[in-house]
Amino acid sequence: MDAWDAIRARRNVRTYSPTPISESDLDRILEAGWRAPSAKNDQHWDFVVVDDRGQLQELSTVWMGARHIASARATIALVIPQPADERSKLLDQYDLGQATMAMAIAATELGIGTGHSAVGDQDRARAILGVPDDHLVAYLLGLGYPADRPLKPIRNPNRRPFTEVVHRGRW
Ligand SMILES: Cc1cc2nc3c(=O)[nH]c(=O)nc-3n(C[C@H](O)[C@H](O)[C@H](O)COP(=O)(O)O)c2cc1C
């Protein structure tokens, strides 16, 4: 699958087949995040990759929207330092989004689904992952081959109309 097809095929996958993800595919997905751009090239991120079923089940309890993590084949936790100020907070969130999307596209290209989750209970998430108190577990990205149907370009994505979103020259 090329980049354009991967962009069109990516969707949130929350049910996963039991097929394992190879080490090399997992490394490639992580490398995509590692290569992502960041403000001032700060790279205010660490990625904690988890494939232990017990840990994944525990992680699925850190947020009401994290239930899919329990059945993921692996999950990447995106961790950032506690932001020093409002500006860093804003930039770090932007940067995390770029790293997440790079990983999601790399995964999609391999036929592997991704499912975001926010994190509610920071103390619990930090304890499960051994993350120090001066860091935040910002997001989880569940990974696995989709249980429903393979990833392929979506003809009509659930989005606001293109012509409403895109402004040419002026608002
Ligand atoms: C910042 C962010 C946080 C999200 N948090 C969750 C979440 O906690 N749980 C979840 O199931 N999906 C979560 N999602 C997935 C979105 O609901 C999903 O991307 C959106 O509905 C569009 O669907 P699509 O990804 O299939 O195109 C999150 C997505 C983003 C970008």
PDB file of N, CA, C and O in Angstrom, residues 58-87:
ATOM      1  N   GLU A  58      -4.688  -4.147  32.113  1.00  0.00           N
ATOM      2  CA  GLU A  58      -4.651  -3.092  33.135  1.00  0.00           C
ATOM      3  C   GLU A  58      -4.744  -1.706  32.487  1.00  0.00           C
ATOM      4  O   GLU A  58      -5.463  -0.831  32.964  1.00  0.00           O
ATOM      5  N   LEU A  59      -4.006  -1.540  31.383  1.00  0.00           N
ATOM      6  CA  LEU A  59      -4.024  -0.238  30.699  1.00  0.00           C
ATOM      7  C   LEU A  59      -5.419   0.124  30.197  1.00  0.00           C
ATOM      8  O   LEU A  59      -5.774   1.294  30.112  1.00  0.00           O
ATOM      9  N   SER A  60      -6.208  -0.903  29.887  1.00  0.00           N
ATOM     10  CA  SER A  60      -7.550  -0.645  29.337  1.00  0.00           C
ATOM     11  C   SER A  60      -8.476  -0.010  30.371  1.00  0.00           C
ATOM     12  O   SER A  60      -9.580   0.409  30.035  1.00  0.00           O
ATOM     13  N   THR A  61      -8.020   0.082  31.623  1.00  0.00           N
ATOM     14  CA  THR A  61      -8.867   0.659  32.677  1.00  0.00           C
ATOM     15  C   THR A  61      -8.502   2.118  32.998  1.00  0.00           C
ATOM     16  O   THR A  61      -9.110   2.722  33.878  1.00  0.00           O
ATOM     17  N   VAL A  62      -7.546   2.678  32.273  1.00  0.00           N
ATOM     18  CA  VAL A  62      -7.109   4.031  32.644  1.00  0.00           C
ATOM     19  C   VAL A  62      -7.998   5.122  32.061  1.00  0.00           C
ATOM     20  O   VAL A  62      -7.836   6.307  32.378  1.00  0.00           O
ATOM     21  N   TRP A  63      -8.926   4.720  31.206  1.00  0.00           N
ATOM     22  CA  TRP A  63      -9.829   5.709  30.599  1.00  0.00           C
ATOM     23  C   TRP A  63     -11.041   4.977  30.064  1.00  0.00           C
ATOM     24  O   TRP A  63     -10.911   3.834  29.595  1.00  0.00           O
ATOM     25  N   MET A  64     -12.214   5.621  30.110  1.00  0.00           N
ATOM     26  CA  MET A  64     -13.426   4.928  29.647  1.00  0.00           C
ATOM     27  C   MET A  64     -13.358   4.599  28.155  1.00  0.00           C
ATOM     28  O   MET A  64     -14.011   3.661  27.697  1.00  0.00           O
ATOM     29  N   GLY A  65     -12.552   5.345  27.411  1.00  0.00           N
ATOM     30  CA  GLY A  65     -12.409   5.078  25.980  1.00  0.00           C
ATOM     31  C   GLY A  65     -11.201   4.211  25.660  1.00  0.00           C
ATOM     32  O   GLY A  65     -10.732   4.187  24.523  1.00  0.00           O
ATOM     33  N   ALA A  66     -10.694   3.490  26.685  1.00  0.00           N
ATOM     34  CA  ALA A  66      -9.479   2.675  26.474  1.00  0.00           C
ATOM     35  C   ALA A  66      -9.787   1.181  26.450  1.00  0.00           C
ATOM     36  O   ALA A  66      -8.862   0.369  26.421  1.00  0.00           O
ATOM     37  N   ARG A  67     -11.081   0.820  26.414  1.00  0.00           N
ATOM     38  CA  ARG A  67     -11.416  -0.610  26.553  1.00  0.00           C
ATOM     39  C   ARG A  67     -10.783  -1.477  25.471  1.00  0.00           C
ATOM     40  O   ARG A  67     -10.432  -2.628  25.707  1.00  0.00           O
ATOM     41  N   HIS A  68     -10.631  -0.896  24.256  1.00  0.00           N
ATOM     42  CA  HIS A  68     -10.073  -1.689  23.154  1.00  0.00           C
ATOM     43  C   HIS A  68      -8.627  -2.106  23.406  1.00  0.00           C
ATOM     44  O   HIS A  68      -8.132  -3.050  22.788  1.00  0.00           O
ATOM     45  N   ILE A  69      -7.949  -1.409  24.309  1.00  0.00           N
ATOM     46  CA  ILE A  69      -6.530  -1.720  24.562  1.00  0.00           C
ATOM     47  C   ILE A  69      -6.379  -3.147  25.134  1.00  0.00           C
ATOM     48  O   ILE A  69      -5.366  -3.807  24.896  1.00  0.00           O
ATOM     49  N   ALA A  70      -7.407  -3.623  25.823  1.00  0.00           N
ATOM     50  CA  ALA A  70      -7.331  -4.968  26.433  1.00  0.00           C
ATOM     51  C   ALA A  70      -7.110  -6.052  25.384  1.00  0.00           C
ATOM     52  O   ALA A  70      -6.440  -7.053  25.646  1.00  0.00           O
ATOM     53  N   SER A  71      -7.653  -5.860  24.179  1.00  0.00           N
ATOM     54  CA  SER A  71      -7.537  -6.920  23.163  1.00  0.00           C
ATOM     55  C   SER A  71      -6.549  -6.556  22.055  1.00  0.00           C
ATOM     56  O   SER A  71      -6.432  -7.285  21.061  1.00  0.00           O
ATOM     57  N   ALA A  72      -5.867  -5.429  22.212  1.00  0.00           N
ATOM     58  CA  ALA A  72      -4.853  -5.062  21.211  1.00  0.00           C
ATOM     59  C   ALA A  72      -3.703  -6.064  21.272  1.00  0.00           C
ATOM     60  O   ALA A  72      -3.435  -6.657  22.314  1.00  0.00           O
ATOM     61  N   ARG A  73      -3.020  -6.241  20.161  1.00  0.00           N
ATOM     62  CA  ARG A  73      -1.835  -7.131  20.164  1.00  0.00           C
ATOM     63  C   ARG A  73      -0.662  -6.426  20.820  1.00  0.00           C
ATOM     64  O   ARG A  73       0.223  -7.061  21.385  1.00  0.00           O
ATOM     65  N   ALA A  74      -0.635  -5.135  20.691  1.00  0.00           N
ATOM     66  CA  ALA A  74       0.405  -4.322  21.337  1.00  0.00           C
ATOM     67  C   ALA A  74      -0.155  -2.910  21.472  1.00  0.00           C
ATOM     68  O   ALA A  74      -1.141  -2.567  20.808  1.00  0.00           O
ATOM     69  N   THR A  75       0.456  -2.148  22.326  1.00  0.00           N
ATOM     70  CA  THR A  75       0.039  -0.744  22.496  1.00  0.00           C
ATOM     71  C   THR A  75       1.282   0.112  22.686  1.00  0.00           C
ATOM     72  O   THR A  75       2.222  -0.304  23.376  1.00  0.00           O
ATOM     73  N   ILE A  76       1.248   1.272  22.054  1.00  0.00           N
ATOM     74  CA  ILE A  76       2.336   2.236  22.260  1.00  0.00           C
ATOM     75  C   ILE A  76       1.791   3.368  23.131  1.00  0.00           C
ATOM     76  O   ILE A  76       0.802   4.013  22.761  1.00  0.00           O
ATOM     77  N   ALA A  77       2.415   3.562  24.286  1.00  0.00           N
ATOM     78  CA  ALA A  77       2.049   4.689  25.144  1.00  0.00           C
ATOM     79  C   ALA A  77       2.959   5.856  24.786  1.00  0.00           C
ATOM     80  O   ALA A  77       4.186   5.708  24.747  1.00  0.00           O
ATOM     81  N   LEU A  78       2.356   7.011  24.503  1.00  0.00           N
ATOM     82  CA  LEU A  78       3.129   8.214  24.177  1.00  0.00           C
ATOM     83  C   LEU A  78       3.246   9.041  25.447  1.00  0.00           C
ATOM     84  O   LEU A  78       2.234   9.472  26.008  1.00  0.00           O
ATOM     85  N   VAL A  79       4.482   9.222  25.880  1.00  0.00           N
ATOM     86  CA  VAL A  79       4.755   9.838  27.183  1.00  0.00           C
ATOM     87  C   VAL A  79       5.491  11.153  26.952  1.00  0.00           C
ATOM     88  O   VAL A  79       6.401  11.222  26.117  1.00  0.00           O
ATOM     89  N   ILE A  80       5.078  12.195  27.693  1.00  0.00           N
ATOM     90  CA  ILE A  80       5.783  13.488  27.609  1.00  0.00           C
ATOM     91  C   ILE A  80       6.136  13.975  29.017  1.00  0.00           C
ATOM     92  O   ILE A  80       5.465  13.601  29.983  1.00  0.00           O
ATOM     93  N   PRO A  81       7.161  14.829  29.122  1.00  0.00           N
ATOM     94  CA  PRO A  81       7.426  15.443  30.427  1.00  0.00           C
ATOM     95  C   PRO A  81       6.251  16.351  30.796  1.00  0.00           C
ATOM     96  O   PRO A  81       5.591  16.883  29.903  1.00  0.00           O
ATOM     97  N   GLN A  82       6.001  16.555  32.092  1.00  0.00           N
ATOM     98  CA  GLN A  82       4.979  17.534  32.503  1.00  0.00           C
ATOM     99  C   GLN A  82       5.386  18.851  31.866  1.00  0.00           C
ATOM    100  O   GLN A  82       6.514  19.315  32.086  1.00  0.00           O
ATOM    101  N   PRO A  83       4.508  19.474  31.062  1.00  0.00           N
ATOM    102  CA  PRO A  83       4.914  20.700  30.364  1.00  0.00           C
ATOM    103  C   PRO A  83       5.285  21.814  31.333  1.00  0.00           C
ATOM    104  O   PRO A  83       4.629  22.003  32.356  1.00  0.00           O
ATOM    105  N   ALA A  84       6.353  22.545  30.981  1.00  0.00           N
ATOM    106  CA  ALA A  84       6.863  23.607  31.853  1.00  0.00           C
ATOM    107  C   ALA A  84       5.929  24.809  31.850  1.00  0.00           C
ATOM    108  O   ALA A  84       5.843  25.535  32.837  1.00  0.00           O
ATOM    109  N   ASP A  85       5.237  25.057  30.725  1.00  0.00           N
ATOM    110  CA  ASP A  85       4.346  26.226  30.623  1.00  0.00           C
ATOM    111  C   ASP A  85       3.295  25.961  29.543  1.00  0.00           C
ATOM    112  O   ASP A  85       3.321  24.928  28.881  1.00  0.00           O
ATOM    113  N   GLU A  86       2.400  26.942  29.372  1.00  0.00           N
ATOM    114  CA  GLU A  86       1.281  26.772  28.430  1.00  0.00           C
ATOM    115  C   GLU A  86       1.767  26.574  26.993  1.00  0.00           C
ATOM    116  O   GLU A  86       1.189  25.806  26.235  1.00  0.00           O
ATOM    117  N   ARG A  87       2.828  27.285  26.633  1.00  0.00           N
ATOM    118  CA  ARG A  87       3.363  27.197  25.266  1.00  0.00           C
ATOM    119  C   ARG A  87       3.877  25.772  24.986  1.00  0.00           C
ATOM    120  O   ARG A  87       3.571  25.185  23.960  1.00  0.00           O
TER     121      ARG A  87
END
